[in-house]
Amino acid sequence: MKRIAVLASGSGTNAQRLIEHFQEHSAARVVLVGCDKPGAGVLERASELHVPCYLFGGGALRDGTVLRELQGQGIDLVVLAGFMRLIPAELVRAYPDRIVNIHPSLLPRHGGKGMYGQHVHKAVIAAQEKESGITIHMVNERYDEGRVLFQAACPVLPDDTPASLAERIHVLEHEHYPRTVESFITS
Ligand code: GAR
């Protein structure tokens, strides 16, 4: 049984879908939710689903405390679900090819430092893109540059706002993220 830690900073709708997907799964389970934002919605979602939460600050991420916590809990795979900090090189090296991220655009378009959540959707609309989508990829030491596992596209409509586009993207994320993580684990 693979032990998954989900790291998230926000509302946690993807974290919730991941927890639910693996709740009764024979190959993997979400056993920990790590969060760097006190009061983030993900904390409540995780505790409603009886998954322990680990709250930490940026210092703990950088100085190896988070890494030791993950190793101490026997975590096999780290899944980022709206986690807004750069994963330090030491953690990437400790979990080679075992950290997965989801990004709300068709990378390499609209990725990189500062590109997260609504910032991405604003940039997509400002660039007058006809389509956007999601990218699920492995994490390396640079923002949004690891090997791509899966992409799916959706249209950008003429009257889209960042919020309406985010809603369409979330539907794609909820449909594909748990399944893609599952195929990664079981392949
Ligand atoms: C998701 O759209 C995810 O793709 C994005 O944050 C949102 C979190 O939503 N991640 C990034 O922008 C990472 N660069 P959620 O809290 O409802 O799961």
XYZ file of N, CA and C and ligand atoms in Angstrom:
579
model
N 0.840 -1.204 0.000
C 0.000 0.000 0.000
C 0.879 1.260 0.000
N 0.786 2.056 -1.054
C 1.576 3.299 -1.129
C 0.932 4.357 -0.239
N 1.784 5.065 0.471
C 1.306 6.111 1.381
C 1.509 7.481 0.714
N 0.389 8.170 0.479
C 0.425 9.457 -0.231
C 0.281 10.599 0.760
N 1.126 11.627 0.603
C 0.908 12.910 1.298
C 0.485 13.923 0.253
N -0.609 14.631 0.510
C -1.047 15.710 -0.376
C -0.626 17.015 0.276
N 0.042 17.878 -0.485
C 0.381 19.215 0.025
C -0.496 20.239 -0.690
N -1.118 21.130 0.086
C -2.052 22.109 -0.499
C -1.995 23.400 0.310
N -2.347 24.513 -0.361
C -2.326 25.818 0.322
C -3.703 26.471 0.374
N -4.673 25.924 -0.391
C -5.919 26.691 -0.565
C -7.169 25.953 -0.156
N -8.178 26.101 -1.000
C -9.492 25.551 -0.707
C -9.475 24.022 -0.593
N -8.671 23.366 -1.431
C -8.480 21.926 -1.268
C -9.497 21.055 -1.966
N -10.122 21.570 -3.052
C -11.094 20.706 -3.741
C -10.380 19.523 -4.409
N -9.176 19.750 -4.932
C -8.435 18.623 -5.523
C -7.971 17.651 -4.449
N -7.514 18.173 -3.321
C -7.094 17.312 -2.214
C -8.260 16.409 -1.803
N -9.439 17.007 -1.715
C -10.625 16.222 -1.330
C -10.877 15.086 -2.320
N -10.824 15.400 -3.640
C -11.067 14.357 -4.653
C -10.022 13.244 -4.537
N -8.775 13.624 -4.270
C -7.716 12.615 -4.142
C -7.974 11.726 -2.923
N -8.319 12.345 -1.806
C -8.591 11.564 -0.585
C -9.727 10.576 -0.857
N -10.821 11.098 -1.457
C -11.992 10.244 -1.695
C -11.660 9.103 -2.664
N -10.900 9.438 -3.711
C -10.588 8.424 -4.725
C -9.830 7.240 -4.120
N -8.909 7.549 -3.191
C -8.054 6.480 -2.662
C -8.562 5.892 -1.342
N -9.736 6.375 -0.883
C -10.255 5.931 0.404
C -10.368 4.413 0.529
N -10.834 3.775 -0.548
C -11.064 2.326 -0.486
C -10.125 1.598 -1.448
N -9.065 2.277 -1.873
C -8.211 1.738 -2.935
C -7.251 0.685 -2.398
N -6.966 -0.326 -3.239
C -6.097 -1.400 -2.749
C -4.615 -1.055 -2.891
N -4.286 -0.056 -3.746
C -2.862 0.221 -4.007
C -2.315 1.428 -3.242
N -3.182 2.348 -2.802
C -2.666 3.581 -2.207
C -3.715 4.243 -1.322
N -3.233 5.089 -0.435
C -4.133 5.824 0.467
C -3.531 7.209 0.735
N -4.359 8.247 0.828
C -3.857 9.547 1.293
C -3.826 9.494 2.824
N -2.625 9.523 3.389
C -2.505 9.341 4.848
C -2.160 10.649 5.554
N -1.862 11.693 4.756
C -1.466 12.961 5.371
C -1.775 14.118 4.427
N -2.275 15.224 4.990
C -2.407 16.466 4.222
C -1.504 17.498 4.870
N -0.535 17.995 4.103
C 0.358 19.044 4.591
C -0.106 20.377 4.047
N -0.051 21.413 4.873
C -0.569 22.724 4.453
C 0.299 23.820 5.051
N 0.535 24.861 4.259
C 1.380 25.970 4.722
C 0.557 27.221 5.047
N -0.777 27.120 5.030
C -1.623 28.305 5.262
C -2.608 28.045 6.387
N -2.383 28.639 7.569
C -3.362 28.466 8.640
C -4.733 28.931 8.145
N -5.756 28.166 8.462
C -7.116 28.564 8.064
C -7.518 28.176 6.655
N -6.616 27.562 5.889
C -6.959 27.166 4.511
C -8.092 26.141 4.532
N -8.963 26.229 3.523
C -10.123 25.338 3.431
C -9.741 23.865 3.431
N -8.550 23.566 2.888
C -8.139 22.169 2.792
C -8.069 21.507 4.172
N -7.785 22.283 5.202
C -7.637 21.697 6.546
C -8.976 21.122 7.013
N -10.043 21.912 6.763
C -11.365 21.442 7.163
C -11.808 20.238 6.322
N -11.541 20.318 5.010
C -11.942 19.188 4.140
C -11.247 17.910 4.594
N -9.930 18.015 4.899
C -9.178 16.814 5.296
C -9.701 16.265 6.619
N -9.961 17.164 7.570
C -10.382 16.608 8.859
C -11.793 16.023 8.775
N -12.644 16.584 7.904
C -13.966 15.953 7.707
C -13.833 14.536 7.154
N -12.754 14.309 6.392
C -12.543 12.977 5.816
C -11.573 12.145 6.675
N -11.298 12.644 7.878
C -10.476 11.922 8.870
C -9.050 11.671 8.401
N -8.496 12.623 7.650
C -7.081 12.525 7.263
C -6.297 13.529 8.117
N -5.244 13.074 8.796
C -4.469 13.981 9.650
C -3.846 15.131 8.863
N -3.820 16.311 9.474
C -3.242 17.492 8.824
C -1.946 17.875 9.514
N -1.024 18.352 8.722
C 0.267 18.813 9.235
C 0.460 20.235 8.716
N 0.433 21.195 9.640
C 0.559 22.601 9.274
C 2.009 23.042 9.478
N 2.599 23.672 8.476
C 4.003 24.082 8.607
C 4.211 25.427 7.931
N 5.322 26.095 8.256
C 5.660 27.369 7.630
C 6.748 27.177 6.580
N 7.057 28.266 5.868
C 8.065 28.202 4.810
C 9.426 27.780 5.359
N 9.741 28.195 6.582
C 11.031 27.854 7.210
C 11.174 26.347 7.348
N 10.122 25.692 7.799
C 10.152 24.234 7.999
C 10.304 23.498 6.673
N 9.765 24.108 5.610
C 9.905 23.492 4.289
C 11.372 23.583 3.845
N 11.975 24.760 4.081
C 13.349 24.985 3.616
C 14.396 24.281 4.466
N 14.152 24.158 5.797
C 15.229 23.621 6.650
C 15.179 22.093 6.823
N 14.311 21.435 6.077
C 14.306 19.961 6.102
C 13.327 19.361 7.110
N 12.645 20.199 7.897
C 11.690 19.662 8.882
C 10.544 18.924 8.183
N 10.046 19.506 7.095
C 8.933 18.875 6.374
C 9.397 17.546 5.776
N 10.589 17.541 5.207
C 11.134 16.306 4.636
C 11.211 15.213 5.704
N 11.717 15.576 6.884
C 11.833 14.574 7.958
C 10.452 14.059 8.375
N 9.458 14.963 8.396
C 8.092 14.549 8.747
C 7.559 13.536 7.716
N 7.781 13.830 6.436
C 7.295 12.936 5.378
C 7.985 11.574 5.485
N 9.302 11.620 5.698
C 10.036 10.355 5.803
C 9.621 9.595 7.057
N 9.443 10.347 8.155
C 9.043 9.731 9.425
C 7.690 9.035 9.315
N 6.833 9.580 8.460
C 5.496 8.976 8.289
C 5.473 7.940 7.164
N 6.652 7.624 6.637
C 6.746 6.581 5.608
C 6.039 6.935 4.317
N 6.070 8.217 3.956
C 5.386 8.659 2.731
C 6.160 8.184 1.495
N 5.420 7.577 0.540
C 6.026 7.090 -0.703
C 5.904 8.093 -1.832
N 4.779 8.837 -1.851
C 4.501 9.733 -2.975
C 3.941 11.043 -2.436
N 4.432 12.163 -2.974
C 3.931 13.480 -2.575
C 3.127 14.033 -3.750
N 1.898 14.448 -3.477
C 1.030 14.979 -4.534
C 0.677 16.415 -4.183
N 1.068 17.345 -5.045
C 0.781 18.759 -4.806
C -0.575 19.094 -5.408
N -1.421 19.738 -4.605
C -2.775 20.052 -5.077
C -3.071 21.499 -4.698
N -2.561 22.429 -5.535
C -2.706 23.840 -5.212
C -1.748 24.236 -4.099
N -0.527 23.696 -4.167
C 0.501 24.065 -3.183
C 1.355 25.160 -3.814
N 1.455 26.309 -3.132
C 1.967 27.505 -3.779
C 3.455 27.783 -3.550
N 4.159 26.907 -2.874
C 5.590 27.160 -2.654
C 6.447 26.262 -3.534
N 7.661 26.757 -3.819
C 8.623 25.953 -4.571
C 9.110 24.814 -3.664
N 9.148 23.605 -4.207
C 9.647 22.468 -3.427
C 11.170 22.525 -3.414
N 11.783 22.557 -2.206
C 13.243 22.701 -2.151
C 13.970 21.503 -2.776
N 15.173 21.781 -3.279
C 15.960 20.759 -3.986
C 16.166 19.516 -3.126
N 16.375 19.701 -1.827
C 16.636 18.559 -0.945
C 15.436 17.592 -0.938
N 14.238 18.177 -0.935
C 13.032 17.325 -0.943
C 12.875 16.619 -2.289
N 13.162 17.352 -3.367
C 13.076 16.743 -4.709
C 14.054 15.573 -4.807
N 15.264 15.777 -4.266
C 16.270 14.706 -4.343
C 15.885 13.509 -3.472
N 15.217 13.782 -2.350
C 14.812 12.693 -1.460
C 13.641 11.900 -2.037
N 12.858 12.556 -2.913
C 11.712 11.893 -3.554
C 11.849 11.961 -5.071
N 12.892 11.299 -5.624
C 13.118 11.416 -7.065
C 11.978 10.759 -7.843
N 11.395 11.517 -8.777
C 10.299 11.007 -9.599
C 9.113 10.534 -8.747
N 8.971 11.129 -7.579
C 7.861 10.722 -6.700
C 7.116 11.935 -6.143
N 7.221 13.074 -6.851
C 6.413 14.248 -6.497
C 5.660 14.669 -7.750
N 4.330 14.769 -7.628
C 3.471 15.094 -8.773
C 2.783 16.426 -8.492
N 2.603 17.220 -9.549
C 1.923 18.510 -9.404
C 0.835 18.649 -10.459
N -0.145 19.496 -10.157
C -1.128 19.857 -11.185
C -1.044 21.362 -11.399
N -1.064 21.761 -12.678
C -0.997 23.183 -13.010
C -2.196 23.523 -13.888
N -2.856 24.680 -13.619
C -4.111 24.970 -14.328
C -3.929 25.681 -15.671
N -2.981 25.205 -16.495
C -2.864 25.688 -17.874
C -2.168 24.607 -18.678
N -2.087 24.839 -19.986
C -1.403 23.883 -20.853
C 0.073 24.265 -20.892
N 0.845 23.745 -19.954
C 2.283 24.053 -19.924
C 2.910 23.616 -21.254
N 3.924 24.301 -21.778
C 4.685 25.355 -21.100
C 4.035 26.738 -21.123
N 2.807 26.868 -21.625
C 2.143 28.174 -21.626
C 1.734 28.523 -20.188
N 2.049 29.731 -19.755
C 1.547 30.290 -18.503
C 1.955 29.508 -17.251
N 3.232 29.137 -17.208
C 3.768 28.516 -15.993
C 4.875 29.384 -15.418
N 5.535 28.875 -14.402
C 6.688 29.571 -13.816
C 6.343 30.289 -12.532
N 7.363 30.968 -11.982
C 7.219 31.654 -10.693
C 6.067 32.662 -10.732
N 5.276 32.681 -9.697
C 4.178 33.649 -9.605
C 2.928 33.230 -10.365
N 3.027 32.149 -11.138
C 1.864 31.713 -11.927
C 1.151 30.614 -11.168
N 0.126 31.008 -10.444
C -0.687 30.025 -9.739
C -2.114 30.551 -9.648
N -3.036 29.620 -9.506
C -4.450 29.949 -9.307
C -4.946 30.996 -10.294
N -5.604 32.030 -9.756
C -6.242 33.061 -10.583
C -5.235 33.818 -11.468
N -3.974 33.906 -11.030
C -2.966 34.602 -11.855
C -2.829 33.927 -13.214
N -2.910 32.597 -13.201
C -2.779 31.842 -14.448
C -3.973 32.161 -15.362
N -5.186 32.119 -14.792
C -6.379 32.337 -15.625
C -6.420 33.771 -16.169
N -5.973 34.728 -15.353
C -5.900 36.124 -15.828
C -4.950 36.223 -17.013
N -3.792 35.567 -16.905
C -2.791 35.630 -17.980
C -3.314 34.972 -19.251
N -4.026 33.857 -19.099
C -4.583 33.138 -20.257
C -5.587 34.033 -20.988
N -6.447 34.720 -20.212
C -7.457 35.601 -20.823
C -6.778 36.818 -21.461
N -5.796 37.389 -20.769
C -5.089 38.559 -21.307
C -4.372 38.219 -22.615
N -3.895 36.969 -22.735
C -3.189 36.558 -23.961
C -4.166 36.158 -25.073
N -5.466 36.276 -24.784
C -6.523 35.928 -25.752
C -6.388 34.506 -26.290
N -6.009 33.605 -25.391
C -5.908 32.193 -25.780
C -7.293 31.676 -26.153
N -7.337 30.773 -27.121
C -8.616 30.144 -27.502
C -8.873 28.900 -26.660
N -7.774 28.329 -26.125
C -7.970 27.198 -25.225
C -6.978 27.230 -24.067
N -7.417 26.612 -22.975
C -6.542 26.422 -21.824
C -6.704 24.971 -21.386
N -6.313 24.656 -20.165
C -6.449 23.264 -19.745
C -5.654 22.977 -18.493
N -5.300 21.714 -18.340
C -4.549 21.310 -17.142
C -3.319 20.520 -17.553
N -2.299 20.596 -16.727
C -1.099 19.791 -16.932
C -0.760 19.104 -15.618
N -0.614 17.793 -15.677
C -0.178 17.023 -14.504
C 1.243 16.572 -14.812
N 2.166 16.917 -13.928
C 3.580 16.681 -14.265
C 4.403 16.331 -13.031
N 5.567 15.734 -13.273
C 6.495 15.451 -12.192
C 7.153 16.766 -11.762
N 7.591 16.811 -10.516
C 8.197 18.037 -9.989
C 9.711 17.895 -9.970
N 10.369 18.921 -10.518
C 11.817 19.000 -10.359
C 12.146 20.316 -9.644
N 13.405 20.745 -9.713
C 13.779 21.900 -8.897
C 13.340 23.239 -9.491
N 12.744 23.243 -10.669
C 12.259 24.487 -11.253
C 10.742 24.435 -11.391
N 10.108 25.620 -11.232
C 8.656 25.694 -11.307
C 8.149 25.139 -12.640
N 7.236 24.185 -12.575
C 6.421 23.759 -13.730
C 7.224 23.230 -14.917
N 8.390 22.611 -14.649
C 9.211 22.154 -15.778
C 9.427 20.650 -15.829
N 8.860 19.903 -14.883
C 9.099 18.451 -14.866
C 8.338 17.719 -15.972
N 8.683 16.460 -16.129
C 8.089 15.592 -17.171
C 6.556 15.584 -17.083
N 5.918 15.786 -18.246
C 4.448 15.838 -18.281
C 3.862 14.417 -18.289
N 2.897 14.170 -17.398
C 2.211 12.880 -17.347
C 0.907 12.920 -18.134
N 0.233 14.102 -18.100
C -1.110 14.164 -18.682
C -1.487 15.614 -18.943
N -2.164 15.852 -20.061
C -2.753 17.179 -20.310
C -4.169 17.004 -20.855
N -5.048 17.943 -20.526
C -6.393 17.974 -21.111
C -6.743 19.428 -21.348
N -7.456 19.686 -22.455
C -7.758 21.069 -22.851
C -9.240 21.380 -22.709
N -9.531 22.672 -22.567
C -10.925 23.134 -22.611
C -10.917 24.493 -23.314
N -12.077 24.917 -23.839
C -12.102 26.209 -24.534
C -12.026 27.382 -23.558
N -11.484 28.498 -24.057
C -11.614 29.778 -23.339
C -12.677 30.554 -24.112
N -13.769 30.922 -23.434
C -14.891 31.566 -24.123
C -14.713 33.081 -24.121
N -15.298 33.762 -25.128
C -15.066 35.213 -25.266
C -15.431 36.013 -24.012
N -16.472 35.581 -23.289
C -16.869 36.366 -22.111
C -16.344 35.774 -20.803
N -15.320 34.914 -20.884
C -14.780 34.313 -19.661
C -14.153 35.344 -18.741
N -14.356 35.142 -17.440
C -13.606 35.870 -16.407
C -12.652 34.847 -15.798
N -11.651 35.290 -15.028
C -10.779 34.310 -14.366
C -11.591 33.308 -13.541
N -12.672 33.767 -12.921
C -13.470 32.861 -12.085
C -14.216 31.819 -12.919
N -14.788 32.245 -14.066
C -15.546 31.263 -14.868
C -14.592 30.267 -15.523
N -13.418 30.743 -15.923
C -12.429 29.824 -16.501
C -11.931 28.850 -15.429
N -11.692 29.358 -14.224
C -11.228 28.498 -13.117
C -12.224 27.373 -12.854
N -13.511 27.710 -12.957
C -14.537 26.691 -12.721
C -14.441 25.554 -13.751
N -14.265 25.942 -15.033
C -14.148 24.930 -16.095
C -12.894 24.076 -15.881
N -11.824 24.735 -15.471
C -10.555 24.022 -15.241
C -10.694 23.053 -14.060
N -11.388 23.493 -13.022
C -11.573 22.624 -11.856
C -12.308 21.327 -12.227
N -13.283 21.438 -13.137
C -14.009 20.230 -13.557
C -13.019 19.228 -14.168
N -12.133 19.735 -15.038
C -11.120 18.862 -15.655
C -10.189 18.274 -14.595
N -9.771 19.120 -13.655
C -8.836 18.658 -12.615
C -9.455 17.531 -11.794
N -10.709 17.753 -11.377
C -11.351 16.755 -10.514
C -11.542 15.436 -11.249
N -11.791 15.542 -12.559
C -11.989 14.324 -13.334
C -10.670 13.558 -13.524
N -9.588 14.300 -13.770
C -8.366 13.615 -14.219
C -7.265 13.451 -13.171
N -7.236 14.280 -12.144
C -6.063 14.201 -11.253
C -6.011 12.861 -10.500
N -7.102 12.465 -9.817
C -7.019 11.189 -9.091
C -6.668 10.016 -10.015
N -7.295 9.969 -11.202
C -7.033 8.868 -12.138
C -5.596 8.851 -12.624
N -5.044 10.050 -12.885
C -3.664 10.110 -13.394
C -2.687 9.679 -12.311
N -2.942 10.102 -11.070
C -2.075 9.668 -9.959
C -2.185 8.153 -9.803
N -3.395 7.643 -9.933
C -3.591 6.194 -9.825
C -2.805 5.461 -10.911
N -2.892 5.919 -12.170
C -2.142 5.191 -13.216
C -0.650 5.321 -12.996
N -0.212 6.458 -12.473
C 1.230 6.606 -12.200
C 1.673 5.572 -11.152
N 0.855 5.395 -10.122
C 1.197 4.471 -9.043
C 1.165 3.019 -9.509
N 0.151 2.712 -10.339
C -0.058 1.293 -10.655
C 0.648 0.863 -11.948
N 1.276 1.817 -12.659
C 1.909 1.417 -13.942
C 3.301 0.868 -13.714
C -5.932 24.301 -8.847
O -6.587 24.889 -9.955
C -4.507 23.963 -9.201
O -4.327 23.594 -10.528
C -3.808 25.260 -8.915
O -4.408 25.737 -7.728
C -5.786 25.336 -7.722
C -6.104 24.749 -6.366
O -7.484 24.510 -6.251
N -2.383 25.067 -8.773
C -1.488 25.957 -9.191
O -1.780 27.035 -9.670
C -0.031 25.527 -9.002
N 0.847 26.365 -9.779
P -8.054 23.664 -5.044
O -7.471 24.260 -3.749
O -9.530 23.855 -5.126
O -7.641 22.247 -5.240
